[in-house]
Amino acid sequence: MFFTYLRRELRHRRRQTAVVAIGMAVAVALVMVVNSVSTGVSDAQDDVLDSVYGIGTDITVTQTGAPGDRAPGRFEVGAEDGEVGEDGSRAFAQNNVAVERGTASFDDDALTTVAQIDDVAATTGTLTLSSTTFSGEVPDTAALPEGADAGERGPGQGQGAAGGPDGAGGSAFSLDTFSVTGVDPGSDAVGPLTTVSLVDGRALGTDDSAAGDDGTPATVTVLDATYAASADLAVGDTVTVGDEDLEVIGTVGSTTGDGVATGSDAYVTLPLAQSLADLDGQLTDVYVQADSATAIDAVAEDISAALPEVTVSTQSDLASSVTGSLASASDLVSTLGLWLSVVVLVAAVGIAILLTVSGVTRRTRELGTLKALGWPGRRVVGQVAGESLVQGLLGGAVGLVLGLVAIAVVNALGITLSGTTGGFAIGGQERTGGGPGTGAAGGGPGAGAAGGGSGAGEAASGPFGNAVDQAAGAVDVVLHAPVSPTVVAIAIGIAVLGGLLAGIVGGARAARLRPAEALRSVA
Amino acid sequence: MYEITDLTKTYAAQGRTVRALDGVSLRIGAGELVSVQGPTGGGKSTLLQMLGAMDRPSSGTVVLDGTDLTTASDRVLAEVRARTIGFVFQGFNLIPTLTAQENVETALVPARVPGAERAERARAALASVGLGDRGHHLPVELSGGQQQRVAIARALVKNPAVLLADEPTGNLDEETRDEIVELLEGLWHDGLTVVMVTHDSAVARRAERRLRIAGGTVSELTPAART
């Protein structure tokens, strides 16, 4: 009788059933999509962190550079530096390698200290450097008017200049920056190498750390495949880092996805990195893996206690440092998505309750009759609640399908999110200096002037509009919104709870009906 | 069967107190056919609600076969309604979405009668009121007289000790009215106690005992003094 009555009532009130089910379906689908996308964004953040810090890294140890720790990059070009071209122009290039701005190196004793802390499963240390190449071409300074220097020349005074990249006395400069990470090739349990896979050539080996007869490291490097492609480099080529020309012995990609950049543009052995930057026995990062997830906080506290001068970051700290469109998506999902879901959910359940109560009011005589026939109150409440529950479940089933389709569409769109943990940095762009009426770029101390004449500036004006670009450490991740049992459980749970809530409210009203209502309605 | 003593029921309506029943004392014996007449608002339906264990009085007592309906719990009252009292409503009060057969079965639900037995007893009850072939019809597909027969079958299917009928012929034409009254008389002849409220004097006169209720007080219209 329960199911017969329930079925007949729902069929009789098709419109109400449809409205309640549709409302619930939209709410369920929305919650599913938000939850799934939220999980996808969270996974993407993990991918970014894995790509930068490696899989299994629970804690990183770094040291923030104090103001003034590192002087601004300075390149000094002497009057006789570089090679002179046929027109007398002089081309030069200089390379500077140092720890990245905002960070500082610390003694590698810290690695030993961390490794001895309880519940530490694995550690590795790296030295992350920034290699900057400043190159350019300046005109023949001998052709400039005698007695004039860069500071004194104004507009219209450089008419007689010649040479330079534009042939009219202008200058051109370029700045190329890429990241270099010194790693321990033998340490693959934790750290940046855990998410790196060989694409071409060979990987760094432990032998490369001390290949020379005197124990000096081999001057070899492995490049990130994405960076190598953008810089038009391949295995067998050489790249200049500091004073050394390094042979490219291999290229690597990220294991977190096809075409995804790894955490660094170039990898060298740790001893070589220390040698290149003249930072023997120094590290910039220590990667730590704890024995268990529950031990992470305790280990982090122990490290902070043992090394008070360093910055200790757990995975959750690192997640909050992810920036870029990935962070925007995360904010969008966690704010707009969440509140939209809540509003729609409340509206859907509210409509279900209103319609159920309205239905009970309309059925006063009918429900009163049942009570007059001896139906106990709980049986009447159960009947009303059962009808609401089935309406909710119908909505849940439709919403489940709707949600799965929406999630499939999100995945099919292949939305690419970009995330970086390093904020913004200059890198990888050629920049051209000089401009009309600037009076030219200054020369080095005692080296005389080298500046573009004002009359020839138009050809050499520099496009600095895109001078600042995201760091090479930016990682692109294709958003994948997973359909987990949790998502399905949430959908069913919402449908059941929504239906039950509406049924309980409506049923409570039905329970308050006195059998005499049935008679009064016709008396 | 019924022992009613000094029964009073008051309602608060539109800021004033309405005394629907005013000190009614009455006794109804088993096997009686009693009609209750009276003007609209005189207290007929209120009295029937008290007899049917559907409402509680403001004061006084209603005892049905030893059970005091004025002090019994809601659960006990529901049990009495489910097993002892059959009720026929003026407006039939059938569930519009259920068939005649299913409507009759609803009366057996609170008694937890198994499904197969419930169906069989409902079929028999419908047959006893001449609707054995109408079980699968929805109320809207039946005439007024047929709907009232379904309502009577629903009241009878539980084999009640007493049948309470509120204006059982109020919505029926004369021919159908006579059929229903004959049906009720037949049940009375079979030993069932029947109390029916009616406006219709022709119907009321066919009762063994006639009561009149007006202004909340009851008076006997038949010679036998039973109060």
XYZ file of C-alpha atoms in Angstrom:
750
model
C 0.000 0.000 0.000
C 2.858 2.393 0.864
C 4.454 2.155 -2.575
C 1.135 2.009 -4.446
C -0.098 5.141 -2.712
C 3.295 6.829 -3.176
C 3.442 6.004 -6.887
C -0.109 7.176 -7.522
C 0.437 10.438 -5.642
C 3.617 11.292 -7.514
C 1.989 10.481 -10.852
C -1.034 12.545 -9.889
C 1.182 15.535 -8.992
C 3.525 15.331 -11.960
C 4.145 19.083 -12.164
C 5.129 19.394 -8.515
C 7.265 16.276 -8.793
C 8.983 17.696 -11.879
C 9.641 21.094 -10.257
C 11.103 19.535 -7.109
C 13.157 17.026 -9.085
C 14.526 19.643 -11.492
C 15.461 21.994 -8.667
C 17.192 19.201 -6.833
C 18.874 18.017 -10.038
C 20.370 21.437 -10.744
C 21.627 21.703 -7.167
C 23.105 18.201 -7.202
C 24.780 18.752 -10.579
C 26.223 22.076 -9.495
C 27.604 20.688 -6.264
C 29.098 17.752 -8.178
C 30.793 20.010 -10.719
C 32.114 22.412 -8.082
C 33.396 19.542 -5.962
C 34.944 17.786 -8.930
C 36.556 20.931 -10.350
C 37.754 21.837 -6.882
C 39.414 18.438 -6.616
C 40.840 18.909 -10.110
C 42.286 22.299 -9.209
C 43.695 20.856 -6.014
C 45.248 18.003 -7.996
C 46.654 20.558 -10.431
C 48.197 22.449 -7.538
C 49.728 19.203 -6.357
C 51.054 18.614 -9.873
C 52.613 22.069 -9.881
C 54.147 21.462 -6.487
C 55.326 18.003 -7.541
C 56.795 19.475 -10.695
C 58.668 22.155 -8.781
C 59.470 20.368 -5.543
C 59.185 16.733 -6.600
C 56.908 13.917 -5.576
C 56.971 12.985 -1.938
C 58.329 16.275 -0.716
C 56.564 17.087 2.518
C 58.741 19.944 3.683
C 61.171 22.353 2.064
C 63.868 24.307 3.844
C 64.999 27.585 2.323
C 66.458 30.838 3.483
C 65.095 34.185 2.457
C 67.669 36.689 1.310
C 67.987 39.762 3.471
C 67.821 43.166 1.762
C 71.242 44.014 0.375
C 72.433 40.412 0.526
C 72.825 40.356 -3.154
C 73.815 43.372 -5.234
C 71.789 44.040 -8.359
C 73.172 42.225 -11.364
C 75.993 44.305 -12.726
C 77.814 43.867 -16.009
C 80.928 45.853 -16.764
C 81.865 46.137 -20.414
C 85.272 47.541 -21.153
C 86.030 49.622 -24.221
C 88.078 46.818 -25.710
C 85.739 43.976 -24.744
C 84.010 41.888 -27.365
C 84.572 41.427 -31.037
C 84.755 44.240 -33.558
C 82.707 43.895 -36.718
C 83.466 45.099 -40.204
C 81.759 48.435 -39.583
C 83.609 48.938 -36.332
C 80.658 47.924 -34.146
C 81.588 45.942 -31.094
C 79.579 42.852 -30.019
C 79.963 41.579 -26.464
C 78.405 39.035 -24.116
C 78.808 38.500 -20.383
C 77.344 35.895 -18.057
C 76.539 36.177 -14.411
C 75.425 33.269 -12.207
C 74.163 33.654 -8.645
C 71.382 32.510 -6.353
C 67.989 33.794 -7.337
C 66.959 37.180 -6.080
C 65.097 36.959 -2.769
C 66.778 33.748 -1.704
C 69.996 33.098 0.119
C 72.285 30.122 0.333
C 73.120 28.375 3.570
C 75.691 25.883 4.749
C 75.105 22.295 3.672
C 75.536 21.175 7.281
C 71.809 21.911 7.454
C 71.211 18.830 5.297
C 72.945 16.625 7.861
C 71.081 18.300 10.690
C 67.707 17.718 9.039
C 68.512 14.116 8.154
C 69.158 13.343 11.823
C 65.757 14.601 12.975
C 63.235 11.952 14.064
C 60.633 10.793 11.523
C 62.607 12.116 8.553
C 62.511 9.468 5.824
C 64.576 11.113 3.102
C 66.375 14.356 2.343
C 68.242 15.986 -0.488
C 69.815 19.377 -1.011
C 69.968 21.547 -4.102
C 71.508 24.822 -5.117
C 69.215 26.840 -7.356
C 70.921 29.521 -9.402
C 69.943 32.107 -11.911
C 72.158 32.420 -14.959
C 71.916 35.762 -16.727
C 73.615 36.534 -20.030
C 73.906 40.177 -21.024
C 74.884 40.657 -24.629
C 74.747 43.477 -27.069
C 76.242 45.450 -29.881
C 77.459 49.024 -29.700
C 78.636 51.290 -32.527
C 82.245 52.182 -33.197
C 83.040 54.725 -30.524
C 85.960 56.094 -32.549
C 83.506 57.397 -35.147
C 81.692 59.552 -32.598
C 82.469 63.330 -32.552
C 85.603 64.029 -30.603
C 85.212 65.436 -27.139
C 81.554 64.467 -26.818
C 80.427 61.917 -24.340
C 77.140 60.227 -23.810
C 75.971 62.524 -21.137
C 76.581 65.659 -23.100
C 75.068 64.699 -26.391
C 71.559 65.828 -26.884
C 69.045 65.513 -29.638
C 70.469 66.330 -33.024
C 74.095 66.010 -32.028
C 74.671 62.460 -33.206
C 74.060 63.030 -36.868
C 77.494 61.875 -37.861
C 77.388 58.559 -35.978
C 77.479 55.297 -37.844
C 77.730 51.577 -37.162
C 75.814 49.631 -34.548
C 73.116 47.062 -35.308
C 71.034 49.560 -37.277
C 74.019 51.011 -39.162
C 73.196 54.478 -37.855
C 74.953 54.575 -34.522
C 72.288 52.797 -32.456
C 72.864 50.023 -29.907
C 71.126 46.774 -29.113
C 71.255 44.710 -25.931
C 69.693 41.448 -24.878
C 69.232 39.829 -21.520
C 68.769 36.095 -21.263
C 68.016 34.508 -17.932
C 67.435 30.883 -17.106
C 67.422 28.833 -13.945
C 70.101 26.283 -13.119
C 69.624 23.751 -10.364
C 72.472 21.832 -8.853
C 71.242 18.391 -7.798
C 72.560 15.210 -6.276
C 72.133 12.689 -9.118
C 72.083 9.832 -6.622
C 69.148 11.202 -4.683
C 65.891 10.311 -6.403
C 63.658 9.537 -3.407
C 62.747 13.138 -2.829
C 63.371 16.448 -4.533
C 63.099 17.824 -8.051
C 64.454 14.698 -9.792
C 61.437 12.611 -8.686
C 59.236 14.198 -11.349
C 61.840 14.310 -14.092
C 62.105 11.747 -16.870
C 64.704 11.519 -19.595
C 63.593 12.678 -23.050
C 66.840 12.584 -24.976
C 70.536 11.822 -24.345
C 71.489 10.702 -20.887
C 70.780 11.783 -17.344
C 73.273 13.141 -14.834
C 75.124 10.361 -13.047
C 76.904 10.166 -9.746
C 80.175 9.959 -11.703
C 79.530 13.424 -13.109
C 79.902 14.879 -9.633
C 83.613 14.066 -9.577
C 84.647 13.160 -13.079
C 87.988 14.925 -13.228
C 91.282 13.479 -12.112
C 91.376 15.989 -9.309
C 87.797 15.282 -8.325
C 86.352 18.233 -10.175
C 82.839 17.780 -11.535
C 82.147 17.251 -15.200
C 81.063 20.413 -17.013
C 77.851 18.899 -18.329
C 74.206 19.832 -18.031
C 70.785 18.382 -18.690
C 68.178 20.815 -20.002
C 64.470 20.927 -19.530
C 63.049 19.843 -22.900
C 60.614 22.758 -23.035
C 63.387 25.255 -22.357
C 65.731 23.515 -24.807
C 63.107 23.795 -27.538
C 62.472 27.487 -26.837
C 66.219 28.241 -26.740
C 66.872 26.089 -29.812
C 69.305 23.875 -27.943
C 69.846 20.130 -28.312
C 72.045 17.370 -26.983
C 75.655 18.074 -27.969
C 75.270 21.870 -27.880
C 76.879 24.003 -25.230
C 75.420 26.594 -22.905
C 77.391 29.169 -21.001
C 76.899 29.424 -17.274
C 79.236 31.807 -15.520
C 82.670 31.271 -16.942
C 82.021 27.737 -18.074
C 80.710 26.302 -21.296
C 78.601 23.271 -20.359
C 77.904 20.426 -22.722
C 74.258 19.483 -23.038
C 74.171 15.719 -22.449
C 70.418 15.235 -22.241
C 66.965 16.740 -22.060
C 64.244 15.911 -19.554
C 60.505 16.392 -19.235
C 58.069 16.378 -16.374
C 56.323 13.168 -15.361
C 53.255 15.181 -14.412
C 52.136 15.660 -18.017
C 53.134 15.866 -21.651
C 54.773 19.154 -22.560
C 54.819 20.260 -18.945
C 57.954 22.121 -17.937
C 60.033 20.798 -15.084
C 61.011 22.889 -12.097
C 64.241 24.216 -13.618
C 65.577 25.122 -17.063
C 68.896 23.383 -16.559
C 70.250 20.761 -14.178
C 73.871 20.299 -13.208
C 75.560 18.330 -10.480
C 75.542 20.005 -7.089
C 79.357 20.335 -6.924
C 79.368 21.981 -10.347
C 76.633 24.431 -9.346
C 78.572 25.307 -6.189
C 81.696 25.784 -8.256
C 79.988 27.905 -10.940
C 78.500 30.289 -8.361
C 81.549 30.172 -6.142
C 79.363 28.843 -3.327
C 81.246 25.774 -2.156
C 79.424 23.880 0.584
C 76.298 25.955 0.118
C 72.667 25.007 -0.603
C 69.516 26.972 -1.306
C 66.959 24.225 -0.753
C 66.620 21.113 1.340
C 63.772 18.744 0.435
C 62.429 16.578 3.238
C 60.146 13.568 3.229
C 58.552 12.599 6.534
C 57.820 9.041 7.646
C 54.092 9.704 7.603
C 51.632 12.482 6.905
C 50.878 12.808 10.586
C 54.549 13.452 11.364
C 54.932 16.385 8.952
C 54.028 19.154 11.367
C 56.214 17.739 14.122
C 59.183 17.357 11.774
C 58.685 20.912 10.518
C 58.709 22.176 14.099
C 61.855 20.197 14.883
C 63.613 21.633 11.827
C 62.608 25.163 12.802
C 63.978 24.524 16.273
C 67.243 23.057 14.982
C 67.731 25.666 12.267
C 66.093 28.860 13.499
C 67.442 31.031 10.681
C 65.826 29.071 7.827
C 62.312 29.125 6.416
C 60.486 25.810 6.774
C 57.490 25.261 4.480
C 55.100 22.310 4.500
C 53.049 21.194 1.479
C 50.074 23.222 2.643
C 52.285 26.307 2.930
C 53.613 25.654 -0.546
C 50.109 25.189 -1.977
C 49.195 28.679 -0.874
C 52.231 30.017 -2.696
C 50.981 28.794 -6.080
C 50.074 31.749 -8.253
C 48.872 32.255 -11.809
C 45.609 31.189 -13.459
C 45.633 28.079 -11.288
C 45.349 30.215 -8.168
C 42.617 32.266 -9.842
C 40.707 29.084 -10.655
C 41.153 27.874 -7.110
C 39.811 31.157 -5.739
C 36.912 31.074 -8.190
C 35.937 27.552 -7.243
C 36.332 28.093 -3.520
C 34.360 31.342 -3.452
C 31.912 31.780 -6.325
C 31.461 28.055 -6.940
C 30.926 27.251 -3.293
C 28.454 30.048 -2.646
C 26.595 29.438 -5.888
C 26.217 25.800 -4.880
C 24.991 26.751 -1.429
C 22.464 29.250 -2.804
C 21.093 26.832 -5.400
C 21.006 24.022 -2.869
C 19.135 26.110 -0.306
C 16.747 27.306 -3.011
C 16.110 23.764 -4.242
C 15.494 22.379 -0.763
C 13.395 25.450 0.071
C 11.217 24.907 -2.988
C 10.878 21.228 -2.135
C 9.789 22.104 1.417
C 7.337 24.753 0.249
C 5.741 22.454 -2.297
C 5.573 19.587 0.173
C 3.936 21.753 2.839
C 1.596 23.171 0.217
C 0.736 19.634 -0.859
C 0.009 18.621 2.727
C -2.266 21.640 3.126
C -4.150 20.709 -0.016
C -4.466 17.150 1.222
C -5.757 18.057 4.688
C -9.016 16.198 4.110
C -7.259 13.200 2.591
C -4.646 12.877 5.336
C -7.248 13.593 8.011
C -9.375 10.809 6.580
C -6.482 8.390 6.870
C -6.013 9.387 10.500
C -9.766 8.971 11.050
C -9.406 5.458 9.630
C -6.858 4.748 12.345
C -3.600 5.388 10.513
C -1.012 6.234 13.166
C 0.663 9.626 12.885
C 4.038 8.101 12.059
C 2.507 6.201 9.153
C 1.037 9.401 7.709
C 4.346 11.220 8.239
C 6.173 8.301 6.627
C 3.902 8.472 3.600
C 4.516 12.213 3.103
C 8.248 11.903 3.804
C 8.480 8.932 1.446
C 6.950 10.937 -1.373
C 9.416 13.796 -0.786
C 12.307 11.385 -0.547
C 11.443 9.821 -3.885
C 11.124 13.277 -5.442
C 14.568 14.090 -4.079
C 15.990 10.818 -5.358
C 14.502 11.425 -8.803
C 16.191 14.826 -8.771
C 19.374 13.204 -7.509
C 19.372 10.672 -10.344
C 18.799 13.366 -12.964
C 21.359 15.605 -11.247
C 23.880 12.767 -11.174
C 23.594 12.320 -14.937
C 23.614 16.085 -15.460
C 26.664 16.455 -13.224
C 28.559 13.647 -14.953
C 27.842 15.216 -18.348
C 28.952 18.644 -17.104
C 32.152 17.176 -15.651
C 32.801 15.356 -18.926
C 32.373 18.658 -20.780
C 34.813 20.392 -18.413
C 37.352 17.644 -19.043
C 36.726 17.680 -22.788
C 37.421 21.419 -22.905
C 40.997 20.693 -21.824
C 41.305 23.860 -19.778
C 44.993 24.615 -19.201
C 45.918 26.263 -15.941
C 49.288 27.848 -15.337
C 50.826 27.845 -11.926
C 54.103 28.945 -10.483
C 55.477 29.006 -7.020
C 58.006 31.710 -7.733
C 55.814 34.663 -8.567
C 57.232 36.646 -11.461
C 60.731 37.044 -12.837
C 62.494 38.254 -15.903
C 63.577 35.467 -18.131
C 64.016 34.148 -21.597
C 63.338 37.367 -23.497
C 65.634 39.399 -25.706
C 65.458 43.061 -24.901
C 66.756 45.870 -27.070
C 67.978 49.145 -25.619
C 68.383 52.659 -26.975
C 65.786 55.133 -28.038
C 65.195 58.549 -29.501
C 66.590 61.405 -27.498
C 67.730 59.252 -24.629
C 71.289 60.294 -24.977
C 72.287 56.656 -24.970
C 73.149 53.960 -22.512
C 76.024 54.649 -20.260
C 79.327 52.993 -20.685
C 81.392 51.305 -18.088
C 83.646 53.169 -15.740
C 86.600 54.617 -17.565
C 85.577 52.909 -20.719
C 84.289 55.904 -22.523
C 80.826 56.297 -23.865
C 78.857 54.091 -26.069
C 75.522 55.518 -26.918
C 73.149 55.818 -29.749
C 72.715 59.138 -31.441
C 69.363 60.679 -31.151
C 68.844 60.977 -34.829
C 69.127 57.265 -35.340
C 67.168 56.017 -32.400
C 64.022 54.933 -34.172
C 65.482 51.732 -35.493
C 66.785 50.634 -32.168
C 63.946 51.603 -29.870
C 63.375 48.795 -27.443
C 60.102 46.904 -26.989
C 60.106 46.750 -23.195
C 56.355 46.322 -23.109
C 56.736 42.614 -22.498
C 59.957 42.859 -20.641
C 58.605 41.117 -17.601
C 57.406 37.622 -18.058
C 56.606 34.800 -15.806
C 59.449 32.827 -14.451
C 60.660 29.818 -16.312
C 59.390 27.786 -13.355
C 55.753 28.312 -14.437
C 54.013 24.977 -14.998
C 51.038 24.416 -17.284
C 48.600 21.763 -16.130
C 45.520 20.568 -18.001
C 42.582 20.624 -15.603
C 41.151 17.174 -15.013
C 38.003 17.118 -12.911
C 37.807 13.590 -11.469
C 34.587 11.684 -10.827
C 35.254 10.010 -7.536
C 32.977 7.872 -5.365
C 32.925 10.874 -3.055
C 31.339 13.030 -5.760
C 28.679 10.389 -6.420
C 28.096 9.959 -2.685
C 27.709 13.707 -2.288
C 25.113 13.766 -5.082
C 23.095 10.936 -3.572
C 23.529 12.337 -0.077
C 22.211 15.757 -1.098
C 19.226 14.198 -2.835
C 18.398 12.021 0.176
C 18.918 14.801 2.715
C 17.013 17.349 0.635
C 14.100 14.972 0.158
C 14.114 13.925 3.803
C 14.255 17.515 5.008
C 11.280 18.482 2.854
C 9.475 15.326 3.932
C 10.137 15.903 7.623
C 8.868 19.488 7.472
C 5.805 18.485 5.450
C 5.282 15.359 7.525
C 5.439 17.326 10.759
C 2.595 19.445 9.467
C 0.660 16.336 8.539
C 1.334 14.844 11.971
C -0.282 17.855 13.642
C -3.526 17.252 11.759
C -6.337 15.967 13.939
C -8.700 13.409 12.447
C -11.573 15.771 13.127
C -10.167 17.948 10.323
C -11.480 15.416 7.872
C -15.014 15.912 9.141
C -14.771 19.676 9.547
C -13.706 20.021 5.958
C -17.106 18.688 4.883
C -19.281 19.588 7.853
C -21.750 0.082 24.044
C -21.495 3.879 24.510
C -21.786 5.560 27.895
C -21.727 9.345 27.468
C -21.787 11.438 30.600
C -22.115 15.231 30.890
C -20.247 15.725 27.642
C -19.233 19.308 26.846
C -17.217 20.611 23.949
C -16.347 24.249 23.448
C -14.467 25.938 20.614
C -12.844 29.326 20.418
C -14.050 30.901 17.215
C -13.564 34.508 16.115
C -12.785 35.668 19.615
C -15.762 34.040 21.291
C -16.426 30.658 22.798
C -18.833 28.340 21.000
C -20.437 25.596 23.083
C -20.996 22.826 20.518
C -22.028 20.222 23.117
C -23.459 21.266 26.446
C -23.678 18.592 29.114
C -24.836 15.726 26.914
C -25.509 12.438 28.659
C -26.469 9.492 26.528
C -26.320 5.754 26.321
C -26.294 3.769 23.091
C -26.681 0.053 23.306
C -25.143 -2.583 21.072
C -27.226 -3.411 18.007
C -29.151 -0.148 17.945
C -29.896 1.896 14.815
C -29.824 5.511 15.981
C -30.446 8.607 13.904
C -29.387 12.063 15.023
C -31.158 15.076 13.563
C -30.756 18.751 14.151
C -30.042 22.111 12.601
C -26.731 23.064 11.078
C -24.278 24.030 13.841
C -26.364 22.256 16.414
C -23.577 19.889 17.393
C -24.356 16.759 15.302
C -20.919 16.406 13.759
C -19.176 17.282 17.014
C -21.084 14.513 18.782
C -20.145 12.074 16.034
C -16.463 13.085 16.340
C -16.594 12.352 20.058
C -18.224 8.976 19.408
C -15.666 8.274 16.702
C -12.638 8.959 18.984
C -11.509 11.725 16.680
C -11.580 14.593 19.133
C -11.473 15.060 22.893
C -14.221 16.775 24.859
C -13.719 19.856 27.019
C -15.307 17.952 29.876
C -17.349 14.828 30.509
C -16.639 11.279 29.423
C -17.247 8.979 26.482
C -16.805 5.304 27.253
C -16.874 2.768 24.444
C -17.060 -0.845 25.550
C -15.149 0.015 28.702
C -12.536 2.273 27.076
C -12.665 5.898 28.199
C -12.052 7.786 24.965
C -11.552 11.069 26.801
C -8.456 9.967 28.678
C -7.004 7.375 26.322
C -3.690 8.139 24.580
C -3.538 9.108 20.919
C -2.160 5.667 20.159
C -5.096 3.949 21.857
C -7.572 6.229 20.102
C -5.971 5.403 16.735
C -6.218 1.718 17.618
C -9.934 2.113 18.488
C -10.568 3.900 15.199
C -8.628 1.235 13.334
C -10.408 -1.798 14.812
C -13.686 -0.875 16.498
C -15.254 2.040 14.656
C -16.304 2.256 11.035
C -16.859 5.784 9.788
C -18.821 6.926 6.729
C -18.245 10.541 5.711
C -20.771 12.807 4.078
C -18.376 13.717 1.264
C -17.263 10.073 0.881
C -13.647 11.154 1.561
C -12.163 8.627 -0.807
C -8.493 8.989 -1.782
C -8.770 10.279 -5.356
C -5.581 8.628 -6.599
C -6.454 5.151 -5.337
C -8.893 2.698 -6.912
C -12.053 1.553 -5.134
C -10.274 -1.648 -4.101
C -7.247 0.264 -2.763
C -9.459 2.769 -0.952
C -11.133 -0.072 0.906
C -7.743 -1.586 1.692
C -6.580 1.635 3.381
C -8.872 0.768 6.322
C -6.884 -2.437 6.939
C -3.432 -0.805 6.807
C -3.324 0.311 10.469
C -4.356 -3.182 11.587
C -1.299 -4.527 9.714
C -3.357 -7.034 7.752
C -1.097 -8.853 5.254
C -1.401 -7.735 1.620
C -3.094 -10.823 0.201
C -5.658 -11.027 2.996
C -6.204 -7.288 2.733
C -6.998 -7.568 -0.965
C -9.322 -10.511 -0.437
C -11.255 -8.829 2.365
C -11.522 -5.602 0.342
C -12.929 -7.532 -2.630
C -15.469 -9.208 -0.340
C -16.477 -5.886 1.220
C -16.977 -4.320 -2.201
C -19.038 -7.311 -3.271
C -21.194 -6.958 -0.158
C -22.175 -3.433 -1.207
C -22.789 -4.511 -4.795
C -19.545 -3.207 -6.314
C -17.669 -6.448 -6.850
C -16.895 -5.478 -10.428
C -15.827 -1.894 -9.734
C -12.725 -2.484 -7.679
C -10.286 -1.195 -10.267
C -12.142 2.069 -10.851
C -10.895 5.387 -9.521
C -13.439 7.387 -7.464
C -13.826 9.900 -10.255
C -15.037 7.071 -12.498
C -17.853 6.141 -10.102
C -21.245 7.752 -9.450
C -22.029 9.428 -6.137
C -23.961 6.409 -4.927
C -21.175 4.062 -5.947
C -18.615 6.233 -4.172
C -20.715 6.154 -0.999
C -20.942 2.365 -1.298
C -17.147 2.233 -1.544
C -16.969 4.414 1.578
C -19.355 2.048 3.377
C -17.313 -0.950 2.228
C -14.209 0.779 3.607
C -15.994 1.273 6.943
C -17.178 -2.344 7.049
C -14.060 -4.151 5.870
C -12.501 -4.049 9.339
C -15.607 -5.709 10.867
C -16.223 -2.805 13.264
C -18.379 -2.935 16.392
C -20.120 0.289 15.462
C -20.764 2.170 12.237
C -20.881 5.959 12.446
C -22.308 7.698 9.396
C -22.245 11.460 8.921
C -24.975 12.479 6.469
C -24.537 9.261 4.476
C -27.228 10.283 1.985
C -26.583 14.006 1.945
C -25.044 14.115 -1.524
C -27.269 11.510 -3.161
C -30.459 11.569 -5.222
C -33.622 10.038 -3.823
C -33.296 6.656 -5.500
C -29.693 6.224 -4.484
C -30.504 7.503 -1.011
C -32.999 4.680 -0.541
C -30.453 2.127 -1.700
C -27.909 3.363 0.851
C -30.467 3.455 3.658
C -31.530 -0.095 2.822
C -27.907 -1.103 2.916
C -27.456 0.420 6.370
C -30.672 -1.189 7.579
C -29.425 -4.498 6.332
C -26.216 -4.109 8.301
C -28.236 -3.212 11.396
C -30.384 -6.261 10.928
C -27.179 -8.279 10.788
C -26.380 -7.020 14.304
C -24.189 -3.989 13.658
C -24.665 -0.892 15.815
C -25.347 2.080 13.523
C -25.401 5.763 14.448
C -26.173 8.129 11.590
C -26.430 11.898 11.489
C -28.917 13.157 8.919
C -30.888 16.217 7.881
C -33.382 14.032 6.100
C -36.416 13.236 8.247
C -37.448 10.445 5.867
C -34.146 8.745 6.527
C -34.218 9.507 10.242
C -37.667 8.009 10.618
C -36.388 4.644 9.481
C -34.184 4.419 12.551
C -35.222 2.420 15.574
C -34.273 5.353 17.794
C -34.260 9.015 16.902
C -32.314 11.773 18.658
C -32.437 15.499 18.090
C -29.526 17.779 18.926
C -29.810 21.540 18.977
C -27.790 24.169 20.835
C -25.501 21.471 22.086
C -28.173 19.509 23.928
C -29.717 16.176 22.971
C -33.349 15.167 23.222
C -35.095 11.890 22.427
C -37.662 11.963 19.647
C -38.681 8.355 20.164
C -40.668 7.253 23.257
C -38.003 5.007 24.716
C -36.139 6.991 27.312
C -32.606 5.734 27.437
C -30.684 8.678 28.910
